[in-house]
Every structure is written in C-alpha cells, then in structure tokens.
Amino acid sequence: NTFVISFYRIIFSVGKAQDFPAGFKFGVATAAYQVEGAWNISGRASSIWDEFVHSRPQATADHSTGDVACDSFHLWRRDIDMVAELGVDFYRFSISWTRLYPNGFTNYLNEDGKRYYEDLIDTLLNRGIEPLVTLYHWDLPQKFQDLGGWTNPLVVEWFAEYARAVFTLFADRVHTWITINEPIALCDMVYHVGSHAPGILSPGVGNYICMKNVMLAHAKAWRIFDEEFRSKHYGRIAICNMHLAYEPASDEETEAAELARQLFVGVYTHPIYSAAGGWPPKIEKIISDRSLKDGYNYSRLPAFTTAEKDLIRGTYDFYAMNYYTGRLVRKAKIADKYGIWPLEASTDLEVIVYPDPKWKMSDSYWLYVYPEGIRHQLNWIGKNYGNQAIIITENGYSDSKMDLNDKERVQYHRGHLKQVLLSIYEDDVNVTGYTAWSLMDNFEWNSGYTQRFGLYAVDFTSPLRTRTPRASALYYGAVVRQRLLDPVYDNPYQTSRASNIVIHTSVNLFITLINLMYC
Ligand SMILES: *[C@@H]1O[C@H](CO)[C@@H](O)[C@H](O)[C@H]1NC(C)=O
Ligand SMILES: *[C@@H]1O[C@H](CO)[C@@H](O)[C@H](O)[C@H]1NC(C)=O
Ligand SMILES: *[C@@H]1O[C@H](CO)[C@@H](O)[C@H](O)[C@H]1NC(C)=O
C-alpha cells in the first residue's frame, strides 16, 4: 500500500495542480475550558463555567464538568504532537483568564499560568506551528460575574485591561488574535436561552445589554493592540463570529431571512465592518418600536453614542467566521409559539427559524449538515463588507460515538472544504484559512462529553485521556499535506481497505494520465 501511495503521489503531483491556493492556511482548534482541566490547581481561580457546572449539575447532559476534561494542562505536549501530525499551519487555542489572572484584574499574574501558555506558544513556534490565540472563549472570572459580568458596563475596562496584559506577555510571539469568540454564545445563549454559564434568563433585555458591552470590549482591545503593540510586533486581530446560514423558506421569505441574519449575525458585524457603524438599522428600529409599544421609555437594545460608534467602527484586520449549520426562516403566524435560538427565534422579529428536513442531522440536536450554507455566508460577508481576508476559525461535526472510522465527519469536512473552494474560485471571496473544530473530543458545554467533535478521539474513562487519530484526522492531514480536496490517504479503520485503495488509485491514475496527455 505504501508503495502504491508513494507511486501515486509522484504521478499525481505531476498531473494536477493543487486545489487550495498558495498561501491558504489550515489549522485546528480548541478552547481552554473545553480541554485544559486542572481547574483548581496551580493558582487558577474559578470562571463562570466552573461555578455553573458545579452549582447546577443538570446544566450538562451527563452532569459532567470541565474539571479534568482532556487534561491538556498536563498533556499539552501530546496535543502539540497531534497538531504536528496533522501538518497544519496553525493551532487555535484560547487563554483561560483566571489561569493567568486569578483576580480577573491584572494586579496579580499567576506565574504557573504564564509558564503554561509560554511553553505552549514557544513549543508550537519551535515546531513551525503558528499560535492563533483567542483571548476570551466564554470563561469570565467568576469574581466579575458576581459584579454583573457582561451586563455591567465596567466589563469593557476589565476586558481591555486583561487584553493589554496578555498582549504585553505574548504579542512578541503571537501574531494572529481573536478578541472574543462568538458573542452570540455569551449574550444570546446566556440571557435569552439560559443554557450557557452563568445561565441568567433575561430575554430581550440582558442579551441586548451584553451585546453592547461585548462590542465595546472588543473595540477597546483592538485599539489597544493597534496603538500600543502593532508597531513593535506586527499582527492582526479580529472578533470571531458564529454564522448560521439563514435561508428563506420560500421566495416570499427573503426579507424574513435577511432580518434573522441581521439579528443573529449582523448585530456583531455591522458595528465593526460597515461604513456607517452602529447596529443594523432595521434591527435597531424594530426593537425600538416594540419596546416603546410595550411601554418602555427607550429601546431594550441600548443605543450607541456617536463616540461609541466611532470607537467600534473599523476595529478589524480580517474576518473570523465560525460555521456549522443552517436554518430556514419564515415570518411567524399568529398561532406560532416562539421558542429559543437556534431552533426557533426571537419574538422581537416575529420570525421562525427551523432546520430543513432535507438536511442530515448530526448527533447534536442543533447541528444539521448544510455545506452549501458556508459558501452563502462567505458570499454574504464578501458582498457586504468587501474583500478583506476571511479565516474560517471553526467548522466541524459532532457525533456521540467513540468510532475511529468516522465517515460522516470526513464527509462533513470534505463537503465544506469543497464549498470553500467554490467560494474562492467561483465567487472571488478572499478566504485565506480554514480551521477544523476540533483537534480532539472535549467538554462540549451543555452536552458534556456526550458529543464528540474530535479529529482525535479521547478516552475520557482513562486517567491518561488517551488520544487516538480518527479517519478524519488522517483525511484532514492528507488534505493539508497534499493541498487537495480528495487526497490519497490510508484509512486503517476501513474494513475493505486494500481493495478500496487500489480502486481509488486506479481511477485517479487514469484521470491523471488523461490530464497529462492534455498538458
Ligand atoms: C480540585 O478539584 C477536584 C475535583 O475536580 C477535587 O477532587 C480536589 O480535591 C480539588 N483540589 C483542591 C486542591 O481543591
Ligand atoms: C421618557 O422619555 C422622555 C424623553 O426621552 C422624557 O421626557 C420622559 O420624562 C421619560 N419618562 C419617564 C417616565 O422616564
Ligand atoms: C486577501 O486578503 C489578503 C490579506 O489581507 C490580501 O493580502 C490580499 O490582497 C487579498 N486578496 C484579494 C484578492 O483581495
């Protein structure tokens, strides 16, 4: 087999150009609370997720916590080995605020935390892997939650101070930064849905207050980087947005779909990327009108002052998009009962969002497979906000099995990468990178360990948290190395593998020979 593959590779590399453009980068991602564990050692203090899962065991499907998770605090060398095995250009991980600054404030730096991230970053660099660092992936210091968390306007300063401190430590070595991961998850999923830590229900009020503070916090961090660090240490920094593809349920529903897109995506992009700045005008008007109609004296969506709009507008160096799934959208009928995002949507909009029954469901209740949606979203960004570089910072597939032969996950990544290529070549959208979520199975928030997104399987029953590559890791590693959508790779988990390789190889050899004859 090895011989056949090597032979094939030589022929193939002569016969066909690479699918992925020169300069296109591949990566793989994790987040601190989902993998690190070591929640109460080496000076780390509690974040809102520690407090949430400890005080409400029913918040996770299997009543689990991230106390140990993948134990990456101890096993990070193995993590880097895996990243290197995949051959990717970058590793996206996040910093645990309370591991570095247990007080939340930066008056006290935890040396063990500093050493941990320093080792991680330096070792990645030594192995030729670029660190892509997220400052905030949902784990606010509990001490700040006790003071109101993301609904207290002071959070803007708390976050800005933390960002400056992290840049001071690592901006000499880290050159791509994400300020905040998926604001929808820390505003809507907390205050509207109530499922994410700290699980405070305040729909239509708390989520909107949070949104304004998140936008300002991001903007302050970006400006600090821009003014104090960029000239010394080159680098780029952006917020990271969760996109679902919101598709009209019928031709009459394009307006409803665009409104849903504006409420769930546009509120986090318009203030930053649009020429005018501020909230998407239609959304601002709808929420204001409804608030006044309901007897409020002002909009539940807090307005920006002109100075705030100016502070936020233009605070980007690229566009970071996470994409997993899509929804159909239609106007609500009188008898409709409103549910919660992401299955049914906002009462403020009077729209209903729901998955297309034609889309294949994963084992996660929210994740339906809709690869075309990623292309639609990339086009939407390109059309609305110009052709700055777009990095897909997350894309992945969940199941509930330990299976190593994860055919569905391979198909998922292949299907989405294919749409990314169409977006680049057919639509001229400037997509410059792709990140698979996730490097390995990990603590999947409310799903605990019941949902697995890993290219590597993790055995959570073993104290060693053994990691084993799945077929998807082998597929993705081959994509990265051969820069092809359909690379040759050996899947040892496939039962009839020898015959498959021969058939696959023969077919491709034939195509290659035809190609050669014409070049
Ligand atoms: C840390 O938490 C674990 C539970 O995850 C507990 O068993 C252990 O006693 C705690 N250690 C300290 C030092 O508090
Ligand atoms: C409502 O707002 C108006 C104008 O903004 C103001 O004049 C009025 O006093 C407010 N009413 C209350 C009850 O706060
Ligand atoms: C895509 O973005 C990169 C990085 O910002 C830039 O260098 C490049 O010129 C852009 N490409 C196009 C076609 O605009």
mmCIF file of C-alpha atoms in Angstrom, residues 34-364:
data_model
loop_
_atom_site.group_PDB
_atom_site.id
_atom_site.type_symbol
_atom_site.label_atom_id
_atom_site.label_comp_id
_atom_site.label_asym_id
_atom_site.label_seq_id
_atom_site.Cartn_x
_atom_site.Cartn_y
_atom_site.Cartn_z
ATOM 1 C CA GLN A 34 -13.066 22.525 26.996
ATOM 2 C CA VAL A 35 -9.631 20.911 27.144
ATOM 3 C CA GLU A 36 -7.356 22.176 29.926
ATOM 4 C CA GLY A 37 -8.879 20.710 33.093
ATOM 5 C CA ALA A 38 -6.699 21.464 36.169
ATOM 6 C CA TRP A 39 -9.425 23.834 37.245
ATOM 7 C CA ASN A 40 -8.307 24.233 40.829
ATOM 8 C CA ILE A 41 -4.557 23.785 40.776
ATOM 9 C CA SER A 42 -1.528 25.918 40.011
ATOM 10 C CA GLY A 43 -3.226 29.053 41.243
ATOM 11 C CA ARG A 44 -6.143 29.105 38.802
ATOM 12 C CA ALA A 45 -9.358 30.704 40.109
ATOM 13 C CA SER A 46 -12.932 29.871 39.125
ATOM 14 C CA SER A 47 -14.544 31.070 35.945
ATOM 15 C CA ILE A 48 -18.272 31.244 35.286
ATOM 16 C CA TRP A 49 -18.182 27.770 33.721
ATOM 17 C CA ASP A 50 -16.589 26.224 36.830
ATOM 18 C CA GLU A 51 -19.219 27.820 39.014
ATOM 19 C CA PHE A 52 -22.072 26.959 36.632
ATOM 20 C CA VAL A 53 -21.352 23.239 36.252
ATOM 21 C CA HIS A 54 -20.524 22.814 39.943
ATOM 22 C CA SER A 55 -23.658 24.537 41.171
ATOM 23 C CA ARG A 56 -26.021 23.138 38.503
ATOM 24 C CA PRO A 57 -25.078 19.571 37.590
ATOM 25 C CA GLN A 58 -28.228 19.307 35.446
ATOM 26 C CA ALA A 59 -26.797 22.007 33.164
ATOM 27 C CA THR A 60 -24.822 19.328 31.313
ATOM 28 C CA ALA A 61 -26.369 16.285 29.643
ATOM 29 C CA ASP A 62 -24.178 13.845 31.566
ATOM 30 C CA HIS A 63 -23.830 16.018 34.698
ATOM 31 C CA SER A 64 -20.156 16.376 33.888
ATOM 32 C CA THR A 65 -17.717 19.248 34.341
ATOM 33 C CA GLY A 66 -14.531 20.513 32.731
ATOM 34 C CA ASP A 67 -12.600 19.798 35.962
ATOM 35 C CA VAL A 68 -10.281 17.399 34.129
ATOM 36 C CA ALA A 69 -11.569 17.499 30.532
ATOM 37 C CA CYS A 70 -8.698 16.441 28.216
ATOM 38 C CA ASP A 71 -6.180 17.353 30.954
ATOM 39 C CA SER A 72 -4.322 19.466 28.422
ATOM 40 C CA PHE A 73 -2.796 21.425 31.290
ATOM 41 C CA HIS A 74 -0.613 18.345 31.754
ATOM 42 C CA LEU A 75 -0.829 16.703 28.320
ATOM 43 C CA TRP A 76 -0.153 19.740 26.127
ATOM 44 C CA ARG A 77 2.991 18.172 24.643
ATOM 45 C CA ARG A 78 0.864 15.365 23.236
ATOM 46 C CA ASP A 79 -1.581 17.987 21.888
ATOM 47 C CA ILE A 80 1.240 19.688 20.022
ATOM 48 C CA ASP A 81 2.418 16.323 18.685
ATOM 49 C CA MET A 82 -1.091 15.803 17.289
ATOM 50 C CA VAL A 83 -1.158 19.258 15.723
ATOM 51 C CA ALA A 84 2.210 18.435 14.144
ATOM 52 C CA GLU A 85 0.941 15.022 12.979
ATOM 53 C CA LEU A 86 -1.856 16.811 11.119
ATOM 54 C CA GLY A 87 0.735 19.046 9.491
ATOM 55 C CA VAL A 88 -1.418 22.159 9.888
ATOM 56 C CA ASP A 89 -0.073 25.710 9.709
ATOM 57 C CA PHE A 90 -1.659 26.995 12.918
ATOM 58 C CA TYR A 91 -3.180 25.920 16.221
ATOM 59 C CA ARG A 92 -6.067 27.972 17.551
ATOM 60 C CA PHE A 93 -6.454 27.803 21.344
ATOM 61 C CA SER A 94 -7.792 30.163 23.993
ATOM 62 C CA ILE A 95 -6.347 31.562 27.171
ATOM 63 C CA SER A 96 -8.055 30.891 30.473
ATOM 64 C CA TRP A 97 -8.363 34.369 32.003
ATOM 65 C CA THR A 98 -8.367 33.009 35.586
ATOM 66 C CA ARG A 99 -5.337 30.801 34.995
ATOM 67 C CA LEU A 100 -3.304 33.856 34.063
ATOM 68 C CA TYR A 101 -5.029 36.443 36.259
ATOM 69 C CA PRO A 102 -6.919 34.689 39.090
ATOM 70 C CA ASN A 103 -8.262 38.006 40.391
ATOM 71 C CA GLY A 104 -9.645 38.937 36.994
ATOM 72 C CA PHE A 105 -7.823 42.232 37.448
ATOM 73 C CA THR A 106 -4.232 42.231 36.270
ATOM 74 C CA ASN A 107 -2.756 43.266 39.611
ATOM 75 C CA TYR A 108 -1.629 39.679 40.174
ATOM 76 C CA LEU A 109 -0.074 37.462 37.483
ATOM 77 C CA ASN A 110 -0.113 33.730 38.223
ATOM 78 C CA GLU A 111 3.386 32.547 37.264
ATOM 79 C CA ASP A 112 2.263 28.928 36.697
ATOM 80 C CA GLY A 113 -0.355 30.152 34.247
ATOM 81 C CA LYS A 114 2.169 32.314 32.461
ATOM 82 C CA ARG A 115 4.597 29.395 32.192
ATOM 83 C CA TYR A 116 1.871 27.133 30.802
ATOM 84 C CA TYR A 117 0.990 29.454 27.910
ATOM 85 C CA GLU A 118 4.620 30.371 27.342
ATOM 86 C CA ASP A 119 5.563 26.677 26.999
ATOM 87 C CA LEU A 120 2.625 26.076 24.694
ATOM 88 C CA ILE A 121 3.410 29.052 22.458
ATOM 89 C CA ASP A 122 7.183 28.538 22.375
ATOM 90 C CA THR A 123 6.918 24.830 21.641
ATOM 91 C CA LEU A 124 4.443 25.446 18.829
ATOM 92 C CA LEU A 125 6.772 28.036 17.314
ATOM 93 C CA ASN A 126 9.766 25.726 17.646
ATOM 94 C CA ARG A 127 7.850 23.154 15.659
ATOM 95 C CA GLY A 128 6.903 25.617 12.943
ATOM 96 C CA ILE A 129 3.251 25.930 14.000
ATOM 97 C CA GLU A 130 1.707 29.361 14.293
ATOM 98 C CA PRO A 131 -0.287 30.039 17.502
ATOM 99 C CA LEU A 132 -3.674 31.687 16.857
ATOM 100 C CA VAL A 133 -4.848 32.894 20.239
ATOM 101 C CA THR A 134 -8.368 33.635 21.433
ATOM 102 C CA LEU A 135 -8.440 35.983 24.415
ATOM 103 C CA TYR A 136 -11.941 35.071 25.511
ATOM 104 C CA HIS A 137 -13.756 31.799 24.868
ATOM 105 C CA TRP A 138 -16.637 32.190 27.370
ATOM 106 C CA ASP A 139 -14.792 31.758 30.690
ATOM 107 C CA LEU A 140 -15.257 35.068 32.529
ATOM 108 C CA PRO A 141 -13.696 35.234 36.006
ATOM 109 C CA GLN A 142 -16.466 34.362 38.489
ATOM 110 C CA LYS A 143 -15.389 37.395 40.544
ATOM 111 C CA PHE A 144 -16.544 39.621 37.691
ATOM 112 C CA GLN A 145 -19.783 37.673 37.293
ATOM 113 C CA ASP A 146 -20.505 38.428 40.943
ATOM 114 C CA LEU A 147 -20.333 42.085 39.906
ATOM 115 C CA GLY A 148 -22.715 41.678 36.966
ATOM 116 C CA GLY A 149 -20.462 40.132 34.331
ATOM 117 C CA TRP A 150 -21.151 41.075 30.733
ATOM 118 C CA THR A 151 -24.134 43.262 31.690
ATOM 119 C CA ASN A 152 -22.001 45.595 33.825
ATOM 120 C CA PRO A 153 -20.542 48.339 31.579
ATOM 121 C CA LEU A 154 -17.320 48.116 33.635
ATOM 122 C CA VAL A 155 -16.646 44.775 31.903
ATOM 123 C CA VAL A 156 -15.387 46.826 28.965
ATOM 124 C CA GLU A 157 -12.476 48.116 31.074
ATOM 125 C CA TRP A 158 -11.912 44.753 32.759
ATOM 126 C CA PHE A 159 -11.572 43.080 29.386
ATOM 127 C CA ALA A 160 -9.428 45.852 27.902
ATOM 128 C CA GLU A 161 -7.014 45.662 30.837
ATOM 129 C CA TYR A 162 -6.800 41.873 30.505
ATOM 130 C CA ALA A 163 -6.216 42.144 26.752
ATOM 131 C CA ARG A 164 -3.392 44.649 27.246
ATOM 132 C CA ALA A 165 -1.762 42.386 29.829
ATOM 133 C CA VAL A 166 -1.914 39.346 27.522
ATOM 134 C CA PHE A 167 -0.524 41.357 24.586
ATOM 135 C CA THR A 168 2.304 42.520 26.846
ATOM 136 C CA LEU A 169 3.153 38.909 27.635
ATOM 137 C CA PHE A 170 2.773 37.330 24.210
ATOM 138 C CA ALA A 171 2.385 39.824 21.339
ATOM 139 C CA ASP A 172 6.074 39.395 20.525
ATOM 140 C CA ARG A 173 5.338 35.772 19.574
ATOM 141 C CA VAL A 174 1.630 35.607 18.723
ATOM 142 C CA HIS A 175 0.659 37.450 15.549
ATOM 143 C CA THR A 176 -2.971 36.437 14.984
ATOM 144 C CA TRP A 177 -5.513 37.169 17.711
ATOM 145 C CA ILE A 178 -9.222 36.711 18.279
ATOM 146 C CA THR A 179 -10.685 39.052 20.892
ATOM 147 C CA ILE A 180 -13.971 37.316 21.705
ATOM 148 C CA ASN A 181 -15.302 34.021 20.406
ATOM 149 C CA GLU A 182 -18.920 34.025 19.197
ATOM 150 C CA PRO A 183 -20.564 36.900 21.050
ATOM 151 C CA ILE A 184 -23.951 35.285 20.356
ATOM 152 C CA ALA A 185 -22.936 32.455 22.673
ATOM 153 C CA LEU A 186 -22.123 34.717 25.600
ATOM 154 C CA CYS A 187 -25.096 37.040 25.149
ATOM 155 C CA ASP A 188 -28.000 35.206 23.496
ATOM 156 C CA MET A 189 -27.171 31.737 24.823
ATOM 157 C CA VAL A 190 -26.857 33.134 28.339
ATOM 158 C CA TYR A 191 -29.585 35.766 28.719
ATOM 159 C CA HIS A 192 -32.074 34.690 26.048
ATOM 160 C CA VAL A 193 -31.700 30.904 26.094
ATOM 161 C CA GLY A 194 -30.293 30.453 29.597
ATOM 162 C CA SER A 195 -28.241 27.410 28.634
ATOM 163 C CA HIS A 196 -24.716 28.817 28.872
ATOM 164 C CA ALA A 197 -22.940 29.965 32.017
ATOM 165 C CA PRO A 198 -23.990 31.816 34.099
ATOM 166 C CA GLY A 199 -27.469 30.860 32.831
ATOM 167 C CA ILE A 200 -29.296 34.074 33.719
ATOM 168 C CA LEU A 201 -32.606 34.428 31.900
ATOM 169 C CA SER A 202 -33.344 37.987 30.861
ATOM 170 C CA PRO A 203 -34.605 37.589 27.305
ATOM 171 C CA GLY A 204 -34.845 40.695 25.201
ATOM 172 C CA VAL A 205 -33.054 42.749 27.858
ATOM 173 C CA GLY A 206 -29.910 41.093 29.243
ATOM 174 C CA ASN A 207 -28.808 39.759 25.851
ATOM 175 C CA TYR A 208 -29.012 43.253 24.332
ATOM 176 C CA ILE A 209 -27.117 44.924 27.178
ATOM 177 C CA CYS A 210 -24.477 42.205 26.868
ATOM 178 C CA MET A 211 -24.210 42.768 23.107
ATOM 179 C CA LYS A 212 -23.373 46.419 23.515
ATOM 180 C CA ASN A 213 -20.733 45.734 26.164
ATOM 181 C CA VAL A 214 -19.177 42.961 24.073
ATOM 182 C CA MET A 215 -18.874 45.264 21.066
ATOM 183 C CA LEU A 216 -17.198 47.952 23.179
ATOM 184 C CA ALA A 217 -14.893 45.464 24.918
ATOM 185 C CA HIS A 218 -13.761 44.064 21.580
ATOM 186 C CA ALA A 219 -13.202 47.556 20.187
ATOM 187 C CA LYS A 220 -11.113 48.695 23.168
ATOM 188 C CA ALA A 221 -8.930 45.584 22.928
ATOM 189 C CA TRP A 222 -8.451 46.088 19.181
ATOM 190 C CA ARG A 223 -7.477 49.748 19.689
ATOM 191 C CA ILE A 224 -5.023 48.868 22.446
ATOM 192 C CA PHE A 225 -3.379 46.373 20.114
ATOM 193 C CA ASP A 226 -3.414 48.849 17.261
ATOM 194 C CA GLU A 227 -1.985 51.768 19.221
ATOM 195 C CA GLU A 228 0.396 50.103 21.657
ATOM 196 C CA PHE A 229 1.577 46.861 20.080
ATOM 197 C CA ARG A 230 1.185 46.833 16.323
ATOM 198 C CA SER A 231 4.203 48.977 15.521
ATOM 199 C CA LYS A 232 6.524 46.874 17.710
ATOM 200 C CA HIS A 233 5.080 43.461 16.892
ATOM 201 C CA TYR A 234 3.264 43.009 13.615
ATOM 202 C CA GLY A 235 -0.018 41.202 13.970
ATOM 203 C CA ARG A 236 -3.700 41.097 13.165
ATOM 204 C CA ILE A 237 -6.728 40.905 15.395
ATOM 205 C CA ALA A 238 -10.485 40.480 14.952
ATOM 206 C CA ILE A 239 -13.645 39.347 16.719
ATOM 207 C CA CYS A 240 -14.931 35.895 15.788
ATOM 208 C CA ASN A 241 -18.496 35.469 14.667
ATOM 209 C CA MET A 242 -20.806 32.480 14.640
ATOM 210 C CA HIS A 243 -22.684 32.266 11.338
ATOM 211 C CA LEU A 244 -25.621 30.049 10.725
ATOM 212 C CA ALA A 245 -26.843 30.128 7.133
ATOM 213 C CA TYR A 246 -30.290 31.736 7.339
ATOM 214 C CA GLU A 247 -32.130 30.731 4.189
ATOM 215 C CA PRO A 248 -35.597 31.888 3.116
ATOM 216 C CA ALA A 249 -38.142 29.078 3.481
ATOM 217 C CA SER A 250 -39.705 30.261 0.208
ATOM 218 C CA ASP A 251 -39.302 33.081 -2.319
ATOM 219 C CA GLU A 252 -41.598 35.282 -0.223
ATOM 220 C CA GLU A 253 -39.379 34.976 2.830
ATOM 221 C CA THR A 254 -36.144 36.651 1.684
ATOM 222 C CA GLU A 255 -36.881 39.680 3.868
ATOM 223 C CA ALA A 256 -37.511 37.462 6.924
ATOM 224 C CA ALA A 257 -34.264 35.572 6.281
ATOM 225 C CA GLU A 258 -32.262 38.776 5.986
ATOM 226 C CA LEU A 259 -33.777 40.073 9.224
ATOM 227 C CA ALA A 260 -32.832 36.856 11.044
ATOM 228 C CA ARG A 261 -29.322 37.130 9.614
ATOM 229 C CA GLN A 262 -29.129 40.728 10.799
ATOM 230 C CA LEU A 263 -30.294 39.874 14.324
ATOM 231 C CA PHE A 264 -28.098 36.806 14.803
ATOM 232 C CA VAL A 265 -25.049 37.803 12.730
ATOM 233 C CA GLY A 266 -25.347 41.444 11.639
ATOM 234 C CA VAL A 267 -25.530 42.879 15.148
ATOM 235 C CA TYR A 268 -21.931 41.715 15.646
ATOM 236 C CA THR A 269 -20.648 42.708 12.208
ATOM 237 C CA HIS A 270 -22.424 45.937 11.284
ATOM 238 C CA PRO A 271 -20.945 47.958 14.186
ATOM 239 C CA ILE A 272 -17.418 46.829 13.214
ATOM 240 C CA TYR A 273 -17.309 46.210 9.461
ATOM 241 C CA SER A 274 -19.920 48.551 7.919
ATOM 242 C CA ALA A 275 -19.074 52.042 6.712
ATOM 243 C CA ALA A 276 -21.844 53.592 8.816
ATOM 244 C CA GLY A 277 -21.189 51.664 12.037
ATOM 245 C CA GLY A 278 -23.775 51.074 14.772
ATOM 246 C CA TRP A 279 -26.482 48.430 14.965
ATOM 247 C CA PRO A 280 -28.078 47.215 11.719
ATOM 248 C CA PRO A 281 -30.655 49.997 11.157
ATOM 249 C CA LYS A 282 -33.657 47.700 10.595
ATOM 250 C CA ILE A 283 -32.946 45.735 13.766
ATOM 251 C CA GLU A 284 -32.460 48.905 15.780
ATOM 252 C CA LYS A 285 -35.810 50.246 14.580
ATOM 253 C CA ILE A 286 -37.768 47.026 15.110
ATOM 254 C CA ILE A 287 -36.559 46.599 18.689
ATOM 255 C CA SER A 288 -37.039 50.268 19.497
ATOM 256 C CA ASP A 289 -40.610 50.281 18.101
ATOM 257 C CA ARG A 290 -41.530 47.171 20.028
ATOM 258 C CA SER A 291 -40.012 48.492 23.231
ATOM 259 C CA LEU A 292 -41.982 51.744 23.020
ATOM 260 C CA LYS A 293 -45.156 49.843 22.123
ATOM 261 C CA ASP A 294 -44.645 47.702 25.225
ATOM 262 C CA GLY A 295 -44.426 50.828 27.378
ATOM 263 C CA TYR A 296 -40.661 51.088 27.776
ATOM 264 C CA ASN A 297 -39.378 54.615 27.561
ATOM 265 C CA TYR A 298 -36.434 53.625 25.389
ATOM 266 C CA SER A 299 -35.253 50.685 23.352
ATOM 267 C CA ARG A 300 -34.301 47.483 25.124
ATOM 268 C CA LEU A 301 -31.378 47.402 22.663
ATOM 269 C CA PRO A 302 -29.102 50.076 24.154
ATOM 270 C CA ALA A 303 -28.165 52.757 21.641
ATOM 271 C CA PHE A 304 -24.569 53.650 20.836
ATOM 272 C CA THR A 305 -23.420 57.233 21.262
ATOM 273 C CA THR A 306 -21.665 58.706 18.230
ATOM 274 C CA ALA A 307 -18.351 58.366 20.071
ATOM 275 C CA GLU A 308 -19.058 54.686 20.773
ATOM 276 C CA LYS A 309 -19.957 54.061 17.146
ATOM 277 C CA ASP A 310 -16.678 55.634 16.066
ATOM 278 C CA LEU A 311 -14.746 53.644 18.656
ATOM 279 C CA ILE A 312 -16.099 50.348 17.315
ATOM 280 C CA ARG A 313 -16.203 51.049 13.584
ATOM 281 C CA GLY A 314 -13.194 49.684 11.697
ATOM 282 C CA THR A 315 -11.803 47.570 14.551
ATOM 283 C CA TYR A 316 -10.759 44.616 12.404
ATOM 284 C CA ASP A 317 -7.787 43.301 10.466
ATOM 285 C CA PHE A 318 -9.614 40.316 8.963
ATOM 286 C CA TYR A 319 -12.918 38.485 9.303
ATOM 287 C CA ALA A 320 -13.126 35.394 11.530
ATOM 288 C CA MET A 321 -16.128 33.187 10.835
ATOM 289 C CA ASN A 322 -17.326 30.029 12.585
ATOM 290 C CA TYR A 323 -19.785 27.935 10.611
ATOM 291 C CA TYR A 324 -21.549 24.669 11.462
ATOM 292 C CA THR A 325 -25.112 24.646 10.204
ATOM 293 C CA GLY A 326 -28.092 26.467 8.710
ATOM 294 C CA ARG A 327 -31.756 27.277 9.304
ATOM 295 C CA LEU A 328 -34.754 28.088 7.160
ATOM 296 C CA VAL A 329 -36.590 31.277 8.048
ATOM 297 C CA ARG A 330 -40.209 32.345 7.628
ATOM 298 C CA LYS A 331 -42.444 35.023 9.069
ATOM 299 C CA ALA A 332 -44.293 33.924 12.172
ATOM 300 C CA LYS A 333 -48.006 33.212 12.033
ATOM 301 C CA ILE A 334 -50.316 34.244 14.837
ATOM 302 C CA ALA A 335 -50.609 30.736 16.216
ATOM 303 C CA ASP A 336 -46.824 30.137 16.285
ATOM 304 C CA LYS A 337 -45.230 29.619 19.627
ATOM 305 C CA TYR A 338 -41.822 31.225 19.874
ATOM 306 C CA GLY A 339 -39.027 29.094 21.137
ATOM 307 C CA ILE A 340 -35.420 29.942 21.510
ATOM 308 C CA TRP A 341 -32.433 30.305 19.266
ATOM 309 C CA PRO A 342 -31.157 28.375 17.416
ATOM 310 C CA LEU A 343 -34.274 26.274 16.827
ATOM 311 C CA GLU A 344 -36.894 28.978 16.828
ATOM 312 C CA ALA A 345 -36.228 32.611 17.018
ATOM 313 C CA SER A 346 -36.828 35.925 18.527
ATOM 314 C CA THR A 347 -40.205 37.364 19.436
ATOM 315 C CA ASP A 348 -38.746 40.766 18.559
ATOM 316 C CA LEU A 349 -38.516 39.767 14.895
ATOM 317 C CA GLU A 350 -41.647 37.645 14.581
ATOM 318 C CA VAL A 351 -39.770 35.106 12.527
ATOM 319 C CA ILE A 352 -39.435 31.375 12.982
ATOM 320 C CA VAL A 353 -36.188 29.581 12.206
ATOM 321 C CA TYR A 354 -36.068 25.822 11.760
ATOM 322 C CA PRO A 355 -33.896 23.222 10.061
ATOM 323 C CA ASP A 356 -34.722 21.978 6.593
ATOM 324 C CA PRO A 357 -35.967 18.392 6.973
ATOM 325 C CA LYS A 358 -33.781 17.520 3.968
ATOM 326 C CA TRP A 359 -30.590 18.295 5.916
ATOM 327 C CA LYS A 360 -28.985 15.345 7.658
ATOM 328 C CA MET A 361 -28.950 15.692 11.426
ATOM 329 C CA SER A 362 -25.804 15.037 13.443
ATOM 330 C CA ASP A 363 -25.956 13.686 16.983
ATOM 331 C CA SER A 364 -26.110 17.299 18.232
#
